[in-house]
Amino acid sequence: MAIGAALLFAAMATGGAAPAATADEVIARTRTTSATYSAYFWNVITFPDGETIAEWSAEFHKGRLHRVETPRDRIVANCADGTGTHFNLMTSELRRGPDVARSACGIDANGSVLSAEVTGQVPHRFAAPGMATALRLVGAETVRTYTVSPDGVLLTFGVDPLGAGPRLTGAIVALQDTADDDLFSEESLEQSAVPPEYQAEPKPGA
């Protein structure tokens, strides 16, 4: 479902102002949004030896229906009834279950959360004219950071392991206020919904 998000938050978070919502409320916003959007991301996976892999991902949402794509995965979910289907492009395996919906609908609900806090309100071009909310979630194995738009769209994310393991950062590069109705069926998983221009590294300044 790339930048150093934690560094961005620290540099841009507003000091002294009371947060507009609690961490639990912002997390819920990402999981219950009814906004319509197509969001395209560029992500970087950094391994402990310094090797990096950069790749795209995308999320589509309409009402309570959601779709996620990566180069290896396609997922559709009904966020209202908690059902989802995951198509693994590497194995052609279909997997169905509520855990698929929990991973796809907003901030991943499958991992443990030991603490969650709002770390600030930050400007973001895809949150304007409002502000995005910066979050930090500490789990048993990872520290996750996010920025979230006022209508619940994830704008940046970071996953840092507490032990050895790869680090993931991602940032939105394009956001559109449309999503086709035919993107959310299980049958639609046979084809990618991501235009070729969003499967390539964005140009500087994009």
XYZ file of N, CA, C and O in Angstrom:
824
model
N 0.444 -0.169 0.000
C 0.000 0.000 0.000
C 1.491 0.567 0.000
O -0.638 -0.383 2.746
N 10.249 8.323 -2.332
C 10.705 7.960 -1.021
C 11.531 9.045 -0.402
O 12.375 9.643 -1.028
N 11.118 9.181 0.912
C 11.836 10.201 1.652
C 12.088 9.696 3.045
O 11.480 8.745 3.496
N 12.960 10.328 3.757
C 13.154 10.033 5.170
C 12.044 10.686 5.955
O 12.164 11.808 6.418
N 10.910 9.974 6.101
C 9.709 10.588 6.655
C 9.943 11.116 8.069
O 9.487 12.193 8.417
N 10.666 10.348 8.876
C 10.868 10.794 10.244
C 11.640 12.101 10.291
O 11.363 12.979 11.108
N 12.642 12.260 9.403
C 13.400 13.499 9.361
C 12.523 14.648 8.899
O 12.618 15.767 9.393
N 11.664 14.372 7.923
C 10.753 15.398 7.440
C 9.835 15.861 8.553
O 9.608 17.047 8.743
N 9.323 14.927 9.321
C 8.423 15.287 10.403
C 9.133 16.170 11.426
O 8.603 17.172 11.883
N 10.346 15.778 11.790
C 11.075 16.531 12.802
C 11.369 17.943 12.341
O 11.343 18.895 13.119
N 11.658 18.098 11.051
C 12.020 19.409 10.525
C 10.823 20.306 10.343
O 10.927 21.523 10.470
N 9.653 19.713 10.034
C 8.520 20.519 9.623
C 7.396 20.591 10.648
O 6.489 21.400 10.513
N 7.436 19.752 11.677
C 6.336 19.721 12.635
C 6.197 21.059 13.325
O 7.175 21.701 13.687
N 4.975 21.500 13.506
C 4.737 22.775 14.157
C 4.817 22.583 15.652
O 4.285 21.632 16.217
N 5.462 23.492 16.343
C 5.639 23.385 17.779
C 4.598 24.185 18.529
O 4.189 25.253 18.113
N 4.168 23.621 19.673
C 3.314 24.360 20.575
C 1.835 24.302 20.263
O 1.012 24.570 21.129
N 1.451 23.985 19.030
C 0.035 23.968 18.670
C -0.581 22.645 19.068
O 0.018 21.588 18.909
N -1.793 22.705 19.608
C -2.498 21.476 19.969
C -2.889 20.719 18.712
O -3.352 21.320 17.743
N -2.676 19.404 18.677
C -3.045 18.645 17.487
C -4.538 18.689 17.248
O -5.344 18.767 18.177
N -4.924 18.651 15.970
C -6.334 18.739 15.610
C -7.088 17.481 15.988
O -8.295 17.514 16.162
N -6.387 16.361 16.094
C -7.035 15.097 16.421
C -6.033 14.212 17.136
O -4.822 14.414 17.045
N -6.539 13.231 17.861
C -5.662 12.272 18.519
C -5.106 11.297 17.489
O -5.621 11.181 16.370
N -4.082 10.546 17.897
C -3.503 9.546 16.996
C -4.541 8.507 16.600
O -4.642 8.128 15.430
N -5.352 8.045 17.562
C -6.371 7.044 17.250
C -7.389 7.588 16.251
O -7.851 6.851 15.367
N -7.733 8.858 16.371
C -8.694 9.456 15.448
C -8.123 9.571 14.042
O -8.830 9.342 13.050
N -6.850 9.907 13.937
C -6.227 10.016 12.615
C -6.077 8.642 11.980
O -6.326 8.464 10.782
N -5.687 7.646 12.769
C -5.600 6.282 12.254
C -6.959 5.831 11.739
O -7.077 5.265 10.640
N -8.009 6.092 12.526
C -9.356 5.719 12.103
C -9.756 6.444 10.826
O -10.448 5.877 9.970
N -9.329 7.685 10.679
C -9.637 8.448 9.466
C -9.125 7.747 8.222
O -9.799 7.709 7.190
N -7.933 7.158 8.302
C -7.376 6.465 7.132
C -8.145 5.193 6.818
O -8.177 4.759 5.662
N -8.764 4.590 7.818
C -9.436 3.299 7.642
C -10.916 3.440 7.292
O -11.526 2.471 6.832
N -11.484 4.619 7.521
C -12.921 4.809 7.310
C -13.238 5.876 6.267
O -14.408 6.184 6.058
N -12.217 6.432 5.623
C -12.467 7.488 4.643
C -13.414 7.002 3.537
O -13.391 5.838 3.157
N -14.219 7.927 3.049
C -15.071 7.648 1.891
C -14.661 8.506 0.697
O -15.420 8.648 -0.257
N -13.462 9.070 0.762
C -12.958 9.903 -0.325
C -12.764 9.069 -1.591
O -12.563 7.854 -1.533
N -12.815 9.739 -2.728
C -12.516 9.105 -4.012
C -11.162 9.609 -4.484
O -10.952 10.825 -4.598
N -10.228 8.691 -4.742
C -8.902 9.125 -5.178
C -8.137 7.996 -5.856
O -8.420 6.818 -5.662
N -7.158 8.420 -6.650
C -6.119 7.546 -7.195
C -4.796 8.159 -6.762
O -4.507 9.310 -7.102
N -4.013 7.416 -6.002
C -2.767 7.921 -5.437
C -1.601 7.064 -5.918
O -1.664 5.834 -5.851
N -0.544 7.733 -6.369
C 0.619 7.041 -6.910
C 1.845 7.411 -6.076
O 2.059 8.588 -5.757
N 2.651 6.399 -5.744
C 3.768 6.568 -4.821
C 5.085 6.105 -5.457
O 5.097 5.257 -6.343
N 6.182 6.669 -4.938
C 7.513 6.161 -5.245
C 8.168 5.794 -3.928
O 8.194 6.588 -2.982
N 8.694 4.572 -3.855
C 9.158 3.996 -2.597
C 10.606 3.523 -2.714
O 11.071 3.167 -3.797
N 11.282 3.492 -1.585
C 12.654 2.977 -1.531
C 12.765 1.975 -0.389
O 12.377 2.271 0.750
N 13.259 0.796 -0.699
C 13.568 -0.232 0.299
C 15.083 -0.235 0.487
O 15.837 -0.400 -0.483
N 15.537 -0.024 1.724
C 16.968 0.012 2.028
C 17.324 -1.172 2.909
O 16.759 -1.332 4.006
N 18.235 -2.001 2.435
C 18.637 -3.194 3.165
C 19.797 -2.885 4.108
O 20.491 -1.873 3.945
N 20.014 -3.726 5.124
C 21.079 -3.445 6.102
C 22.466 -3.257 5.491
O 23.298 -2.535 6.044
N 22.722 -3.895 4.338
C 24.042 -3.747 3.715
C 24.145 -2.485 2.860
O 25.169 -2.248 2.221
N 23.087 -1.671 2.844
C 23.101 -0.421 2.086
C 22.496 -0.529 0.699
O 22.258 0.493 0.049
N 22.232 -1.743 0.231
C 21.587 -1.897 -1.079
C 20.181 -1.322 -1.032
O 19.481 -1.427 -0.016
N 19.778 -0.701 -2.129
C 18.442 -0.128 -2.187
C 17.692 -0.615 -3.424
O 18.298 -0.925 -4.449
N 16.387 -0.701 -3.278
C 15.488 -0.976 -4.391
C 14.441 0.125 -4.403
O 13.808 0.398 -3.378
N 14.274 0.774 -5.539
C 13.246 1.803 -5.692
C 12.144 1.268 -6.603
O 12.428 0.641 -7.630
N 10.897 1.512 -6.218
C 9.788 0.985 -6.999
C 8.527 1.791 -6.725
O 8.436 2.545 -5.757
N 7.528 1.568 -7.565
C 6.258 2.276 -7.466
C 5.252 1.484 -6.644
O 5.401 0.281 -6.417
N 4.224 2.175 -6.208
C 3.015 1.538 -5.703
C 1.856 2.495 -5.959
O 2.068 3.654 -6.340
N 0.647 2.017 -5.771
C -0.530 2.857 -6.026
C -1.676 2.393 -5.138
O -1.761 1.221 -4.757
N -2.554 3.355 -4.807
C -3.760 3.052 -4.055
C -4.933 3.774 -4.706
O -4.819 4.930 -5.108
N -6.054 3.074 -4.779
C -7.281 3.618 -5.359
C -8.397 3.435 -4.339
O -8.477 2.401 -3.671
N -9.274 4.439 -4.238
C -10.327 4.366 -3.229
C -11.594 5.025 -3.753
O -11.534 6.072 -4.415
N -12.730 4.402 -3.438
C -14.024 4.986 -3.796
C -15.067 4.479 -2.820
O -15.293 3.264 -2.726
N -15.702 5.396 -2.092
C -16.646 4.982 -1.063
C -15.923 4.221 0.020
O -15.071 4.767 0.709
N -16.235 2.940 0.171
C -15.518 2.095 1.127
C -14.735 0.996 0.416
O -14.292 0.040 1.051
N -14.547 1.128 -0.890
C -13.795 0.146 -1.673
C -12.370 0.632 -1.877
O -12.128 1.822 -2.111
N -11.416 -0.290 -1.807
C -9.997 0.089 -1.878
C -9.240 -0.897 -2.756
O -9.583 -2.086 -2.830
N -8.215 -0.394 -3.408
C -7.330 -1.228 -4.233
C -5.891 -0.773 -3.990
O -5.617 0.432 -3.914
N -4.983 -1.739 -3.887
C -3.553 -1.479 -3.730
C -2.812 -2.252 -4.805
O -3.154 -3.397 -5.105
N -1.783 -1.612 -5.377
C -0.906 -2.307 -6.323
C 0.553 -2.020 -6.007
O 0.919 -0.906 -5.636
N 1.377 -3.049 -6.156
C 2.832 -2.923 -6.200
C 3.297 -3.743 -7.402
O 2.486 -4.414 -8.053
N 4.589 -3.747 -7.710
C 5.041 -4.597 -8.821
C 4.793 -6.088 -8.599
O 4.816 -6.867 -9.554
N 4.531 -6.499 -7.344
C 4.357 -7.917 -7.018
C 2.946 -8.281 -6.561
O 2.621 -9.468 -6.464
N 2.130 -7.280 -6.246
C 0.859 -7.554 -5.589
C -0.264 -6.705 -6.175
O -0.044 -5.557 -6.589
N -1.461 -7.269 -6.160
C -2.685 -6.507 -6.401
C -3.703 -6.944 -5.363
O -3.891 -8.143 -5.138
N -4.337 -5.962 -4.741
C -5.274 -6.218 -3.662
C -6.538 -5.403 -3.889
O -6.470 -4.221 -4.256
N -7.688 -6.012 -3.657
C -8.944 -5.268 -3.576
C -9.585 -5.596 -2.239
O -9.451 -6.714 -1.724
N -10.267 -4.600 -1.659
C -10.876 -4.803 -0.348
C -12.135 -3.974 -0.226
O -12.247 -2.887 -0.805
N -13.084 -4.510 0.516
C -14.249 -3.763 0.953
C -13.981 -3.379 2.405
O -14.023 -4.234 3.297
N -13.700 -2.107 2.632
C -13.286 -1.660 3.964
C -14.468 -1.597 4.924
O -14.261 -1.533 6.141
N -15.685 -1.603 4.404
C -16.859 -1.571 5.269
C -17.130 -2.934 5.900
O -17.425 -3.028 7.092
N -17.017 -3.999 5.101
C -17.313 -5.326 5.660
C -16.063 -6.148 5.966
O -16.150 -7.288 6.421
N -14.874 -5.558 5.740
C -13.638 -6.217 6.146
C -13.263 -7.431 5.334
O -12.635 -8.362 5.845
N -13.601 -7.432 4.053
C -13.217 -8.539 3.175
C -12.192 -8.050 2.161
O -12.190 -6.882 1.768
N -11.315 -8.949 1.727
C -10.309 -8.564 0.754
C -9.728 -9.762 0.027
O -9.801 -10.897 0.512
N -9.146 -9.485 -1.140
C -8.490 -10.512 -1.948
C -7.121 -10.006 -2.376
O -6.993 -8.879 -2.873
N -6.119 -10.837 -2.198
C -4.746 -10.530 -2.569
C -4.315 -11.448 -3.704
O -4.418 -12.675 -3.587
N -3.861 -10.857 -4.807
C -3.331 -11.601 -5.940
C -1.825 -11.425 -5.952
O -1.317 -10.315 -6.130
N -1.096 -12.522 -5.746
C 0.363 -12.520 -5.766
C 0.821 -12.726 -7.202
O 0.630 -13.801 -7.777
N 1.415 -11.694 -7.800
C 1.826 -11.780 -9.198
C 2.985 -12.740 -9.407
O 3.175 -13.249 -10.525
N 3.764 -13.004 -8.363
C 4.912 -13.883 -8.501
C 4.495 -15.346 -8.543
O 5.135 -16.159 -9.211
N 3.413 -15.688 -7.837
C 2.989 -17.085 -7.748
C 1.623 -17.338 -8.389
O 1.213 -18.501 -8.479
N 0.914 -16.259 -8.772
C -0.454 -16.329 -9.300
C -1.444 -16.846 -8.261
O -2.538 -17.288 -8.599
N -1.079 -16.785 -6.992
C -1.945 -17.262 -5.905
C -2.943 -16.175 -5.509
O -2.587 -14.992 -5.384
N -4.191 -16.579 -5.284
C -5.224 -15.707 -4.726
C -5.413 -16.060 -3.256
O -5.546 -17.237 -2.894
N -5.431 -15.049 -2.407
C -5.662 -15.270 -0.981
C -6.763 -14.322 -0.521
O -6.722 -13.127 -0.800
N -7.733 -14.848 0.188
C -8.871 -14.055 0.649
C -8.923 -14.091 2.169
O -8.595 -15.113 2.780
N -9.364 -12.980 2.772
C -9.528 -12.986 4.216
C -9.575 -11.601 4.793
O -9.196 -10.619 4.140
N -10.013 -11.488 6.043
C -10.080 -10.174 6.691
C -8.719 -9.534 6.905
O -8.608 -8.300 6.973
N -7.660 -10.354 7.036
C -6.329 -9.782 7.207
C -5.886 -9.019 5.973
O -5.104 -8.056 6.069
N -6.399 -9.413 4.790
C -6.088 -8.682 3.562
C -6.684 -7.279 3.633
O -6.024 -6.281 3.320
N -7.939 -7.187 4.076
C -8.571 -5.879 4.215
C -7.876 -5.044 5.284
O -7.684 -3.834 5.102
N -7.477 -5.663 6.382
C -6.810 -4.906 7.453
C -5.488 -4.313 6.987
O -5.083 -3.241 7.439
N -4.802 -4.993 6.066
C -3.535 -4.470 5.562
C -3.738 -3.389 4.508
O -2.893 -2.506 4.345
N -4.862 -3.444 3.786
C -5.078 -2.538 2.653
C -5.800 -1.261 3.029
O -5.521 -0.191 2.458
N -6.731 -1.341 3.953
C -7.608 -0.199 4.254
C -6.947 0.743 5.250
O -6.994 0.528 6.468
N -6.314 1.778 4.748
C -5.662 2.755 5.614
C -4.395 2.215 6.236
O -3.721 1.339 5.687
N -4.064 2.724 7.417
C -2.868 2.276 8.123
C -3.040 0.812 8.512
O -4.061 0.417 9.085
N -2.038 0.006 8.192
C -2.070 -1.448 8.395
C -2.493 -1.786 9.828
O -1.875 -1.327 10.795
N -3.555 -2.581 9.942
C -4.081 -2.950 11.257
C -3.642 -4.340 11.691
O -4.107 -4.828 12.725
N -2.756 -4.998 10.951
C -2.336 -6.349 11.315
C -1.201 -6.363 12.338
O -1.092 -7.286 13.129
N -0.353 -5.347 12.311
C 0.772 -5.319 13.236
C 0.381 -4.758 14.599
O -0.604 -4.023 14.725
N 1.151 -5.113 15.617
C 0.879 -4.597 16.959
C 1.257 -3.127 17.043
O 2.190 -2.663 16.375
N 0.539 -2.372 17.854
C 0.855 -0.971 18.124
C 0.958 -0.804 19.631
O -0.035 -0.931 20.360
N 2.177 -0.553 20.117
C 2.400 -0.368 21.548
C 2.160 1.075 21.962
O 1.747 1.341 23.095
N 2.425 2.006 21.040
C 2.145 3.412 21.307
C 1.946 4.125 19.986
O 2.490 3.729 18.956
N 1.133 5.171 20.026
C 0.867 5.980 18.835
C 0.759 7.430 19.262
O 0.113 7.744 20.268
N 1.386 8.329 18.493
C 1.325 9.743 18.840
C 1.292 10.606 17.590
O 1.839 10.242 16.542
N 0.611 11.727 17.705
C 0.662 12.767 16.683
C 1.896 13.600 16.958
O 2.083 14.118 18.059
N 2.768 13.723 15.960
C 4.012 14.462 16.154
C 3.976 15.859 15.549
O 4.938 16.607 15.686
N 2.885 16.231 14.898
C 2.773 17.590 14.398
C 1.785 17.717 13.262
O 1.271 16.725 12.737
N 1.524 18.957 12.892
C 0.750 19.296 11.703
C 1.732 19.882 10.697
O 2.480 20.809 11.024
N 1.761 19.349 9.491
C 2.784 19.737 8.528
C 2.148 20.144 7.199
O 1.121 19.587 6.803
N 2.737 21.120 6.513
C 2.227 21.474 5.187
C 2.578 20.394 4.173
O 3.635 19.762 4.255
N 1.678 20.164 3.239
C 1.930 19.217 2.159
C 1.088 19.632 0.969
O -0.071 20.003 1.133
N 1.654 19.562 -0.218
C 0.937 20.054 -1.400
C -0.355 19.302 -1.659
O -1.292 19.851 -2.224
N -0.438 18.043 -1.229
C -1.653 17.279 -1.446
C -2.607 17.330 -0.249
O -3.632 16.646 -0.247
N -2.272 18.129 0.757
C -3.183 18.369 1.874
C -3.808 19.753 1.792
O -4.778 20.034 2.481
N -3.239 20.634 0.980
C -3.695 22.022 0.886
C -5.164 22.078 0.486
O -5.632 21.240 -0.295
N -5.922 23.073 1.032
C -5.439 24.199 1.839
C -5.273 23.865 3.312
O -4.956 24.749 4.110
N -5.502 22.622 3.700
C -5.312 22.237 5.093
C -3.889 21.796 5.373
O -2.971 22.044 4.580
N -3.703 21.141 6.504
C -2.401 20.623 6.905
C -2.495 19.100 7.010
O -3.559 18.542 7.296
N -1.391 18.449 6.786
C -1.317 17.013 7.003
C -0.925 16.741 8.452
O -0.287 17.573 9.108
N -1.317 15.580 8.943
C -0.990 15.178 10.309
C 0.126 14.148 10.278
O 0.054 13.170 9.531
N 1.157 14.383 11.078
C 2.272 13.449 11.177
C 2.048 12.500 12.350
O 1.690 12.929 13.448
N 2.247 11.208 12.102
C 2.027 10.163 13.100
C 3.287 9.341 13.312
O 4.074 9.140 12.374
N 3.437 8.816 14.515
C 4.498 7.861 14.828
C 3.887 6.713 15.610
O 3.279 6.931 16.659
N 4.032 5.492 15.091
C 3.497 4.292 15.721
C 4.651 3.360 16.062
O 5.457 3.012 15.189
N 4.728 2.955 17.310
C 5.769 2.034 17.758
C 5.128 0.673 17.993
O 4.135 0.552 18.734
N 5.680 -0.351 17.343
C 5.206 -1.713 17.509
C 6.256 -2.584 18.140
O 7.310 -2.114 18.570
N 5.977 -3.871 18.180
C 6.916 -4.818 18.782
C 8.164 -4.989 17.937
O 9.244 -5.283 18.462
N 8.024 -4.793 16.611
C 9.150 -5.047 15.714
C 9.542 -3.849 14.860
O 10.636 -3.838 14.291
N 8.662 -2.851 14.740
C 8.940 -1.722 13.855
C 8.470 -0.414 14.474
O 7.610 -0.383 15.363
N 9.049 0.667 13.962
C 8.530 2.016 14.182
C 8.017 2.511 12.836
O 8.756 2.515 11.842
N 6.735 2.900 12.795
C 6.124 3.360 11.558
C 5.805 4.853 11.664
O 5.354 5.316 12.709
N 6.055 5.575 10.580
C 5.723 6.993 10.525
C 4.863 7.253 9.297
O 5.030 6.606 8.255
N 3.950 8.190 9.431
C 3.029 8.528 8.347
C 2.747 10.023 8.352
O 2.825 10.672 9.404
N 2.399 10.562 7.181
C 1.656 11.814 7.131
C 0.332 11.502 6.448
O 0.266 10.741 5.479
N -0.727 12.121 6.981
C -2.093 11.809 6.578
C -2.803 13.107 6.206
O -2.753 14.084 6.959
N -3.495 13.096 5.081
C -4.236 14.272 4.641
C -5.505 14.432 5.479
O -5.938 13.510 6.165
N -6.154 15.616 5.403
C -7.391 15.814 6.174
C -8.495 14.826 5.838
O -9.350 14.558 6.691
N -8.509 14.275 4.617
C -9.551 13.305 4.274
C -9.070 11.864 4.336
O -9.718 10.954 3.813
N -7.930 11.619 4.992
C -7.514 10.255 5.291
C -6.617 9.583 4.285
O -6.409 8.368 4.368
N -6.051 10.325 3.341
C -5.141 9.748 2.355
C -3.725 9.709 2.941
O -3.241 10.718 3.471
N -3.061 8.572 2.833
C -1.662 8.483 3.252
C -0.798 9.223 2.240
O -0.868 8.951 1.042
N 0.047 10.140 2.732
C 0.878 10.963 1.859
C 2.348 10.535 1.897
O 3.035 10.607 0.885
N 2.830 10.151 3.059
C 4.176 9.563 3.186
C 4.094 8.460 4.231
O 3.198 8.432 5.075
N 5.031 7.542 4.141
C 5.096 6.483 5.147
C 6.530 6.009 5.283
O 7.342 6.124 4.356
N 6.838 5.505 6.460
C 8.146 4.920 6.712
C 8.002 3.759 7.671
O 7.190 3.808 8.599
N 8.758 2.696 7.424
C 8.766 1.530 8.304
C 10.216 1.228 8.637
O 11.008 0.865 7.756
N 10.570 1.392 9.921
C 11.935 1.150 10.379
C 11.947 -0.032 11.332
O 11.230 -0.023 12.351
N 12.751 -1.056 11.046
C 12.814 -2.209 11.950
C 13.531 -1.847 13.246
O 14.473 -1.047 13.250
N 13.077 -2.426 14.346
C 13.770 -2.220 15.611
C 15.020 -3.084 15.697
O 15.935 -2.800 16.469
N 15.070 -4.142 14.908
C 16.259 -4.971 14.812
C 16.805 -4.909 13.403
O 16.639 -3.910 12.690
N 17.465 -5.976 12.985
C 17.977 -6.032 11.621
C 16.822 -6.226 10.652
O 15.835 -6.899 10.960
N 16.952 -5.633 9.497
C 15.919 -5.778 8.492
C 15.871 -4.586 7.579
O 16.510 -3.553 7.834
N 15.124 -4.671 6.492
C 15.051 -3.566 5.534
C 14.197 -2.422 6.072
O 13.288 -2.611 6.879
N 14.507 -1.225 5.585
C 13.746 -0.022 5.906
C 12.970 0.390 4.666
O 13.503 0.366 3.552
N 11.720 0.778 4.856
C 10.872 1.201 3.738
C 10.446 2.641 3.928
O 10.003 3.027 5.009
N 10.604 3.448 2.884
C 10.052 4.799 2.870
C 9.292 4.994 1.571
O 9.640 4.426 0.537
N 8.241 5.785 1.625
C 7.451 6.046 0.434
C 6.817 7.418 0.505
O 6.526 7.928 1.590
N 6.589 8.009 -0.657
C 5.966 9.326 -0.726
C 5.081 9.403 -1.954
O 5.421 8.869 -3.023
N 3.960 10.060 -1.801
C 3.023 10.233 -2.901
C 3.619 11.183 -3.937
O 4.264 12.175 -3.592
N 3.435 10.851 -5.212
C 3.945 11.703 -6.290
C 2.821 12.270 -7.151
O 3.024 13.241 -7.885
N 1.638 11.673 -7.073
C 0.498 12.182 -7.834
C -0.780 11.751 -7.131
O -0.867 10.636 -6.614
N -1.769 12.655 -7.111
C -3.053 12.373 -6.482
C -4.157 12.919 -7.370
O -4.147 14.097 -7.735
N -5.084 12.053 -7.720
C -6.219 12.428 -8.560
C -7.511 12.150 -7.804
O -7.572 11.216 -6.994
N -8.544 12.940 -8.064
C -9.797 12.801 -7.319
C -10.812 11.935 -8.054
O -12.023 12.127 -7.927
N -10.320 10.947 -8.796
C -11.181 10.004 -9.507
C -10.667 8.582 -9.290
O -9.485 8.369 -9.010
N -11.575 7.611 -9.428
C -11.223 6.190 -9.415
C -12.349 5.447 -10.123
O -13.522 5.603 -9.766
N -12.013 4.678 -11.122
C -13.025 3.982 -11.909
C -13.747 2.926 -11.072
O -13.133 2.218 -10.262
N -15.044 2.773 -11.315
C -15.845 1.795 -10.570
C -15.363 0.361 -10.782
O -15.516 -0.484 -9.895
N -14.785 0.072 -11.953
C -14.441 -1.314 -12.277
C -13.081 -1.748 -11.731
O -12.594 -2.827 -12.061
N -12.462 -0.938 -10.844
C -11.148 -1.280 -10.296
C -11.216 -2.178 -9.068
O -10.182 -2.652 -8.607
N -12.409 -2.409 -8.529
C -12.495 -2.968 -7.185
C -13.066 -4.385 -7.131
O -13.308 -4.907 -6.044
N -13.250 -5.005 -8.274
C -13.727 -6.386 -8.286
C -12.543 -7.350 -8.273
O -11.423 -7.003 -8.653
N -12.811 -8.570 -7.855
C -11.758 -9.584 -7.874
C -11.294 -9.857 -9.299
O -10.109 -10.090 -9.541
N -12.214 -9.781 -10.243
C -11.866 -10.015 -11.651
C -10.890 -8.958 -12.170
O -10.067 -9.231 -13.048
N -10.967 -7.752 -11.606
C -10.107 -6.666 -12.084
C -8.640 -6.893 -11.748
O -7.756 -6.224 -12.306
N -8.351 -7.829 -10.843
C -6.966 -8.083 -10.439
C -6.131 -8.688 -11.561
O -4.907 -8.734 -11.462
N -6.774 -9.131 -12.617
C -6.031 -9.711 -13.737
C -5.212 -8.663 -14.484
O -4.242 -9.011 -15.168
N -5.598 -7.385 -14.358
C -4.905 -6.316 -15.079
C -4.473 -5.216 -14.116
O -5.179 -4.918 -13.150
N -3.336 -4.608 -14.412
C -2.896 -3.461 -13.617
C -3.736 -2.239 -13.962
O -4.118 -2.029 -15.112
N -4.001 -1.433 -12.941
C -4.706 -0.172 -13.136
C -3.762 1.025 -13.127
O -4.219 2.169 -13.194
N -2.458 0.772 -13.053
C -1.482 1.853 -12.913
C -0.930 2.237 -14.279
O -0.322 1.405 -14.969
N -1.128 3.488 -14.700
C -0.587 3.926 -15.992
C 0.937 3.793 -16.027
O 1.608 3.922 -14.996
N 1.513 3.539 -17.207
C 2.965 3.351 -17.310
C 3.779 4.512 -16.753
O 4.858 4.285 -16.192
N 3.270 5.746 -16.885
C 4.065 6.891 -16.413
C 4.247 6.876 -14.904
O 5.201 7.495 -14.385
N 3.391 6.170 -14.163
C 3.535 6.093 -12.722
C 4.239 4.824 -12.273
O 4.356 4.583 -11.080
N 4.703 4.035 -13.234
C 5.534 2.878 -12.914
C 7.017 3.175 -13.145
O 7.854 2.267 -13.048
N 7.330 4.412 -13.432
C 8.708 4.850 -13.652
C 9.086 5.872 -12.605
O 8.216 6.545 -12.021
N 10.380 5.983 -12.331
C 10.851 6.944 -11.332
C 10.421 8.363 -11.717
O 10.581 8.768 -12.867
N 9.834 9.097 -10.784
C 9.385 10.455 -11.114
C 10.558 11.370 -11.431
O 11.653 11.204 -10.901
N 10.301 12.319 -12.304
C 11.333 13.293 -12.640
C 11.587 14.213 -11.462
O 10.671 14.481 -10.664
N 12.803 14.723 -11.295
C 13.089 15.637 -10.187
C 12.120 16.824 -10.193
O 11.835 17.399 -11.234
N 11.595 17.120 -9.020
C 10.664 18.226 -8.912
C 9.238 17.864 -9.180
O 8.333 18.694 -9.014
N 8.992 16.616 -9.616
C 7.616 16.200 -9.911
C 6.802 16.011 -8.643
O 7.344 15.677 -7.606
